[in-house]
């Protein structure tokens, strides 16, 4: 990903900007501008069910901290806004260590879960209405696996996914068949209830309550 399209926040240098993102509506407005492109406060109010006064206020807060900026106006009557960057990132360790910054992680993760739910509903509606061709049926889906990994292996996994995603995005940039694909990557370690010295080393077992959608060629 181009460095110009990513903004990296530092809790020590950017505490006010981090705090600005702890408001759920601001995160949603920023996400909508990234997903659907420039919009006015009124248009965003219609999409979110909020008042235009509320969306206008929160857009100004986002602009103050350089998350959004004025876009080209269509008619000059109402200000249009655009996202300045396509991605905002930070160090989880730095945020957790900074006083008062933990709320950003909680708010952003809750918003990501809401976005996933909204995306699933839209995806299913697009399939049902025939807006997505059959070629998209097989590769789409959600997997929930539970491997045992070290912190180093988990970091390597995420780096590999991000690098491959950037490679494929660049490859498909000019392909007319390409569609926007919402890709949510969750990696959430869970502490064992047993002391480390008492654990029995065994092969990872997938929670029987979770289901991974089958793909062609899977060994079942």
mmCIF file of C-alpha atoms in Angstrom:
data_model
loop_
_atom_site.group_PDB
_atom_site.id
_atom_site.type_symbol
_atom_site.label_atom_id
_atom_site.label_comp_id
_atom_site.label_asym_id
_atom_site.label_seq_id
_atom_site.Cartn_x
_atom_site.Cartn_y
_atom_site.Cartn_z
ATOM 1 C CA UNK A 1 0.000 0.000 0.000
ATOM 2 C CA UNK A 2 1.237 3.475 -0.877
ATOM 3 C CA UNK A 3 2.502 5.336 2.194
ATOM 4 C CA UNK A 4 0.409 8.357 1.172
ATOM 5 C CA UNK A 5 -2.771 6.283 1.553
ATOM 6 C CA UNK A 6 -1.986 5.213 5.130
ATOM 7 C CA UNK A 7 -1.886 7.330 8.264
ATOM 8 C CA UNK A 8 -0.058 5.927 11.273
ATOM 9 C CA UNK A 9 -1.045 7.458 14.615
ATOM 10 C CA UNK A 10 1.272 7.678 17.612
ATOM 11 C CA UNK A 11 -0.340 7.985 21.076
ATOM 12 C CA UNK A 12 2.416 10.327 22.246
ATOM 13 C CA UNK A 13 2.390 12.648 19.219
ATOM 14 C CA UNK A 14 -1.283 12.355 18.224
ATOM 15 C CA UNK A 15 -3.332 11.989 21.447
ATOM 16 C CA UNK A 16 -6.045 14.396 20.293
ATOM 17 C CA UNK A 17 -6.391 12.663 16.926
ATOM 18 C CA UNK A 18 -6.657 9.282 18.628
ATOM 19 C CA UNK A 19 -9.289 10.635 20.996
ATOM 20 C CA UNK A 20 -11.274 11.993 18.028
ATOM 21 C CA UNK A 21 -11.612 8.439 16.701
ATOM 22 C CA UNK A 22 -13.110 7.078 19.910
ATOM 23 C CA UNK A 23 -16.540 8.369 18.857
ATOM 24 C CA UNK A 24 -18.487 5.600 17.027
ATOM 25 C CA UNK A 25 -20.228 7.978 14.606
ATOM 26 C CA UNK A 26 -16.943 9.543 13.533
ATOM 27 C CA UNK A 27 -15.553 6.115 12.744
ATOM 28 C CA UNK A 28 -18.679 5.303 10.758
ATOM 29 C CA UNK A 29 -18.552 8.571 8.799
ATOM 30 C CA UNK A 30 -14.897 8.047 7.981
ATOM 31 C CA UNK A 31 -15.628 4.495 6.858
ATOM 32 C CA UNK A 32 -18.488 5.614 4.616
ATOM 33 C CA UNK A 33 -16.319 8.240 2.939
ATOM 34 C CA UNK A 34 -13.668 5.608 2.278
ATOM 35 C CA UNK A 35 -16.174 3.061 1.041
ATOM 36 C CA UNK A 36 -18.475 5.220 -1.081
ATOM 37 C CA UNK A 37 -16.420 8.313 -1.848
ATOM 38 C CA UNK A 38 -17.062 12.032 -1.201
ATOM 39 C CA UNK A 39 -20.383 13.071 0.320
ATOM 40 C CA UNK A 40 -22.124 15.967 2.020
ATOM 41 C CA UNK A 41 -23.195 16.045 5.654
ATOM 42 C CA UNK A 42 -26.812 15.680 4.523
ATOM 43 C CA UNK A 43 -26.048 12.612 2.402
ATOM 44 C CA UNK A 44 -24.190 11.024 5.307
ATOM 45 C CA UNK A 45 -27.084 11.888 7.622
ATOM 46 C CA UNK A 46 -29.430 9.948 5.328
ATOM 47 C CA UNK A 47 -27.106 6.935 5.343
ATOM 48 C CA UNK A 48 -26.604 6.883 9.106
ATOM 49 C CA UNK A 49 -30.024 8.002 10.342
ATOM 50 C CA UNK A 50 -28.443 10.936 12.166
ATOM 51 C CA UNK A 51 -29.288 14.618 11.816
ATOM 52 C CA UNK A 52 -27.307 16.693 9.334
ATOM 53 C CA UNK A 53 -26.306 18.977 12.222
ATOM 54 C CA UNK A 54 -24.729 15.990 13.981
ATOM 55 C CA UNK A 55 -22.883 14.650 10.935
ATOM 56 C CA UNK A 56 -21.704 18.162 10.062
ATOM 57 C CA UNK A 57 -20.280 18.643 13.559
ATOM 58 C CA UNK A 58 -18.460 15.317 13.580
ATOM 59 C CA UNK A 59 -17.100 15.891 10.062
ATOM 60 C CA UNK A 60 -15.607 19.169 11.240
ATOM 61 C CA UNK A 61 -13.935 17.330 14.140
ATOM 62 C CA UNK A 62 -12.501 14.774 11.697
ATOM 63 C CA UNK A 63 -11.301 17.606 9.459
ATOM 64 C CA UNK A 64 -9.644 19.359 12.410
ATOM 65 C CA UNK A 65 -7.494 16.280 12.910
ATOM 66 C CA UNK A 66 -6.840 15.764 9.166
ATOM 67 C CA UNK A 67 -8.857 12.582 8.699
ATOM 68 C CA UNK A 68 -11.165 14.225 6.144
ATOM 69 C CA UNK A 69 -10.903 17.274 3.890
ATOM 70 C CA UNK A 70 -13.129 19.267 1.608
ATOM 71 C CA UNK A 71 -13.761 17.616 -1.751
ATOM 72 C CA UNK A 72 -14.708 19.195 -5.053
ATOM 73 C CA UNK A 73 -18.196 20.681 -4.817
ATOM 74 C CA UNK A 74 -20.896 19.748 -7.300
ATOM 75 C CA UNK A 75 -22.928 22.925 -7.018
ATOM 76 C CA UNK A 76 -21.303 25.126 -4.399
ATOM 77 C CA UNK A 77 -24.345 25.047 -2.137
ATOM 78 C CA UNK A 78 -23.162 22.435 0.364
ATOM 79 C CA UNK A 79 -19.695 21.365 1.409
ATOM 80 C CA UNK A 80 -18.579 17.911 0.285
ATOM 81 C CA UNK A 81 -16.109 15.845 2.259
ATOM 82 C CA UNK A 82 -13.603 13.149 1.339
ATOM 83 C CA UNK A 83 -11.347 10.824 3.316
ATOM 84 C CA UNK A 84 -7.705 11.894 3.300
ATOM 85 C CA UNK A 85 -6.312 8.368 3.756
ATOM 86 C CA UNK A 86 -7.640 4.918 2.911
ATOM 87 C CA UNK A 87 -6.234 3.335 6.085
ATOM 88 C CA UNK A 88 -5.556 4.533 9.633
ATOM 89 C CA UNK A 89 -3.297 2.371 11.765
ATOM 90 C CA UNK A 90 -1.451 2.417 15.093
ATOM 91 C CA UNK A 91 0.606 0.247 17.391
ATOM 92 C CA UNK A 92 -1.690 -1.707 19.688
ATOM 93 C CA UNK A 93 1.077 -1.970 22.277
ATOM 94 C CA UNK A 94 1.646 1.795 22.240
ATOM 95 C CA UNK A 95 -2.073 2.531 22.491
ATOM 96 C CA UNK A 96 -2.549 0.121 25.404
ATOM 97 C CA UNK A 97 0.411 1.695 27.196
ATOM 98 C CA UNK A 98 -0.854 5.262 26.755
ATOM 99 C CA UNK A 99 -3.220 6.621 29.439
ATOM 100 C CA UNK A 100 -6.721 7.156 28.108
ATOM 101 C CA UNK A 101 -6.100 5.591 24.700
ATOM 102 C CA UNK A 102 -7.538 2.114 25.320
ATOM 103 C CA UNK A 103 -10.997 3.334 24.302
ATOM 104 C CA UNK A 104 -9.824 3.648 20.706
ATOM 105 C CA UNK A 105 -9.252 -0.102 20.441
ATOM 106 C CA UNK A 106 -12.613 -0.910 21.990
ATOM 107 C CA UNK A 107 -14.520 1.548 19.797
ATOM 108 C CA UNK A 108 -12.758 0.622 16.568
ATOM 109 C CA UNK A 109 -13.203 -3.113 17.114
ATOM 110 C CA UNK A 110 -16.892 -2.726 17.885
ATOM 111 C CA UNK A 111 -17.296 -0.642 14.722
ATOM 112 C CA UNK A 112 -15.459 -3.316 12.711
ATOM 113 C CA UNK A 113 -17.874 -5.951 14.027
ATOM 114 C CA UNK A 114 -20.817 -3.756 13.028
ATOM 115 C CA UNK A 115 -19.257 -3.253 9.600
ATOM 116 C CA UNK A 116 -18.879 -7.008 9.189
ATOM 117 C CA UNK A 117 -22.546 -7.567 10.056
ATOM 118 C CA UNK A 118 -23.634 -4.846 7.619
ATOM 119 C CA UNK A 119 -21.387 -6.310 4.934
ATOM 120 C CA UNK A 120 -22.809 -9.821 5.388
ATOM 121 C CA UNK A 121 -26.344 -8.450 5.014
ATOM 122 C CA UNK A 122 -25.445 -6.482 1.891
ATOM 123 C CA UNK A 123 -23.524 -9.417 0.379
ATOM 124 C CA UNK A 124 -26.468 -11.773 0.869
ATOM 125 C CA UNK A 125 -28.849 -9.206 -0.610
ATOM 126 C CA UNK A 126 -26.570 -8.744 -3.633
ATOM 127 C CA UNK A 127 -26.440 -12.519 -4.177
ATOM 128 C CA UNK A 128 -30.224 -12.857 -3.859
ATOM 129 C CA UNK A 129 -30.864 -9.986 -6.280
ATOM 130 C CA UNK A 130 -28.381 -11.285 -8.842
ATOM 131 C CA UNK A 131 -26.106 -8.251 -8.565
ATOM 132 C CA UNK A 132 -23.129 -10.564 -8.091
ATOM 133 C CA UNK A 133 -22.398 -13.229 -10.684
ATOM 134 C CA UNK A 134 -22.013 -16.900 -9.875
ATOM 135 C CA UNK A 135 -18.228 -16.596 -10.205
ATOM 136 C CA UNK A 136 -18.272 -14.805 -6.838
ATOM 137 C CA UNK A 137 -20.240 -17.506 -4.998
ATOM 138 C CA UNK A 138 -17.396 -19.952 -4.390
ATOM 139 C CA UNK A 139 -14.536 -17.688 -3.229
ATOM 140 C CA UNK A 140 -16.641 -15.562 -0.864
ATOM 141 C CA UNK A 141 -17.284 -16.488 2.751
ATOM 142 C CA UNK A 142 -16.011 -16.343 6.324
ATOM 143 C CA UNK A 143 -13.575 -18.724 8.013
ATOM 144 C CA UNK A 144 -13.080 -19.016 11.772
ATOM 145 C CA UNK A 145 -10.060 -21.164 12.568
ATOM 146 C CA UNK A 146 -8.302 -21.569 15.925
ATOM 147 C CA UNK A 147 -4.628 -22.481 15.426
ATOM 148 C CA UNK A 148 -2.048 -22.416 18.224
ATOM 149 C CA UNK A 149 0.633 -19.848 17.350
ATOM 150 C CA UNK A 150 3.420 -17.940 19.032
ATOM 151 C CA UNK A 151 3.388 -14.104 19.008
ATOM 152 C CA UNK A 152 6.117 -14.207 16.362
ATOM 153 C CA UNK A 153 4.145 -16.566 14.128
ATOM 154 C CA UNK A 154 0.994 -14.472 14.482
ATOM 155 C CA UNK A 155 2.907 -11.342 13.445
ATOM 156 C CA UNK A 156 4.361 -13.228 10.473
ATOM 157 C CA UNK A 157 0.890 -14.432 9.465
ATOM 158 C CA UNK A 158 -0.567 -10.908 9.489
ATOM 159 C CA UNK A 159 2.431 -9.477 7.608
ATOM 160 C CA UNK A 160 2.050 -12.193 4.967
ATOM 161 C CA UNK A 161 -1.692 -11.551 4.558
ATOM 162 C CA UNK A 162 -1.158 -7.792 4.242
ATOM 163 C CA UNK A 163 1.663 -8.178 1.732
ATOM 164 C CA UNK A 164 -0.321 -10.602 -0.425
ATOM 165 C CA UNK A 165 -3.389 -8.383 -0.291
ATOM 166 C CA UNK A 166 -1.356 -5.382 -1.454
ATOM 167 C CA UNK A 167 0.126 -7.469 -4.295
ATOM 168 C CA UNK A 168 -3.256 -8.698 -5.528
ATOM 169 C CA UNK A 169 -4.876 -5.263 -5.196
ATOM 170 C CA UNK A 170 -2.182 -3.763 -7.409
ATOM 171 C CA UNK A 171 -2.511 -6.624 -9.920
ATOM 172 C CA UNK A 172 -6.281 -6.225 -10.246
ATOM 173 C CA UNK A 173 -6.372 -2.415 -10.198
ATOM 174 C CA UNK A 174 -7.166 -2.097 -13.919
ATOM 175 C CA UNK A 175 -9.212 -5.286 -14.336
ATOM 176 C CA UNK A 176 -12.851 -4.382 -15.153
ATOM 177 C CA UNK A 177 -14.045 -7.594 -13.454
ATOM 178 C CA UNK A 178 -12.735 -6.462 -10.057
ATOM 179 C CA UNK A 179 -15.278 -5.618 -7.356
ATOM 180 C CA UNK A 180 -14.810 -4.137 -3.919
ATOM 181 C CA UNK A 181 -14.172 -6.943 -1.436
ATOM 182 C CA UNK A 182 -14.541 -6.242 2.273
ATOM 183 C CA UNK A 183 -11.701 -8.164 3.902
ATOM 184 C CA UNK A 184 -11.804 -8.428 7.684
ATOM 185 C CA UNK A 185 -8.808 -10.060 9.384
ATOM 186 C CA UNK A 186 -9.227 -10.913 13.066
ATOM 187 C CA UNK A 187 -6.388 -12.330 15.145
ATOM 188 C CA UNK A 188 -7.369 -12.460 18.804
ATOM 189 C CA UNK A 189 -5.277 -14.661 21.118
ATOM 190 C CA UNK A 190 -7.133 -16.213 24.049
ATOM 191 C CA UNK A 191 -5.389 -16.886 27.356
ATOM 192 C CA UNK A 192 -5.410 -20.505 28.417
ATOM 193 C CA UNK A 193 -7.313 -21.371 31.575
ATOM 194 C CA UNK A 194 -4.537 -23.788 32.490
ATOM 195 C CA UNK A 195 -1.055 -22.869 33.760
ATOM 196 C CA UNK A 196 1.525 -22.982 30.980
ATOM 197 C CA UNK A 197 3.443 -25.828 32.625
ATOM 198 C CA UNK A 198 0.292 -27.939 32.902
ATOM 199 C CA UNK A 199 -0.843 -27.743 29.305
ATOM 200 C CA UNK A 200 -1.021 -30.892 27.233
ATOM 201 C CA UNK A 201 0.584 -30.344 23.833
ATOM 202 C CA UNK A 202 -1.732 -31.597 21.144
ATOM 203 C CA UNK A 203 -2.944 -30.768 17.678
ATOM 204 C CA UNK A 204 -5.224 -27.707 17.481
ATOM 205 C CA UNK A 205 -8.895 -28.627 17.635
ATOM 206 C CA UNK A 206 -11.510 -26.457 15.944
ATOM 207 C CA UNK A 207 -14.444 -25.482 18.113
ATOM 208 C CA UNK A 208 -17.289 -27.758 16.969
ATOM 209 C CA UNK A 209 -19.670 -24.813 17.218
ATOM 210 C CA UNK A 210 -17.799 -22.981 14.477
ATOM 211 C CA UNK A 211 -18.061 -23.849 10.824
ATOM 212 C CA UNK A 212 -15.730 -23.040 7.973
ATOM 213 C CA UNK A 213 -17.480 -22.821 4.655
ATOM 214 C CA UNK A 214 -16.244 -25.635 2.362
ATOM 215 C CA UNK A 215 -14.217 -24.755 -0.694
ATOM 216 C CA UNK A 216 -13.531 -26.816 -3.806
ATOM 217 C CA UNK A 217 -10.793 -29.357 -3.106
ATOM 218 C CA UNK A 218 -11.128 -29.236 0.687
ATOM 219 C CA UNK A 219 -10.431 -32.447 2.546
ATOM 220 C CA UNK A 220 -13.415 -32.986 4.762
#
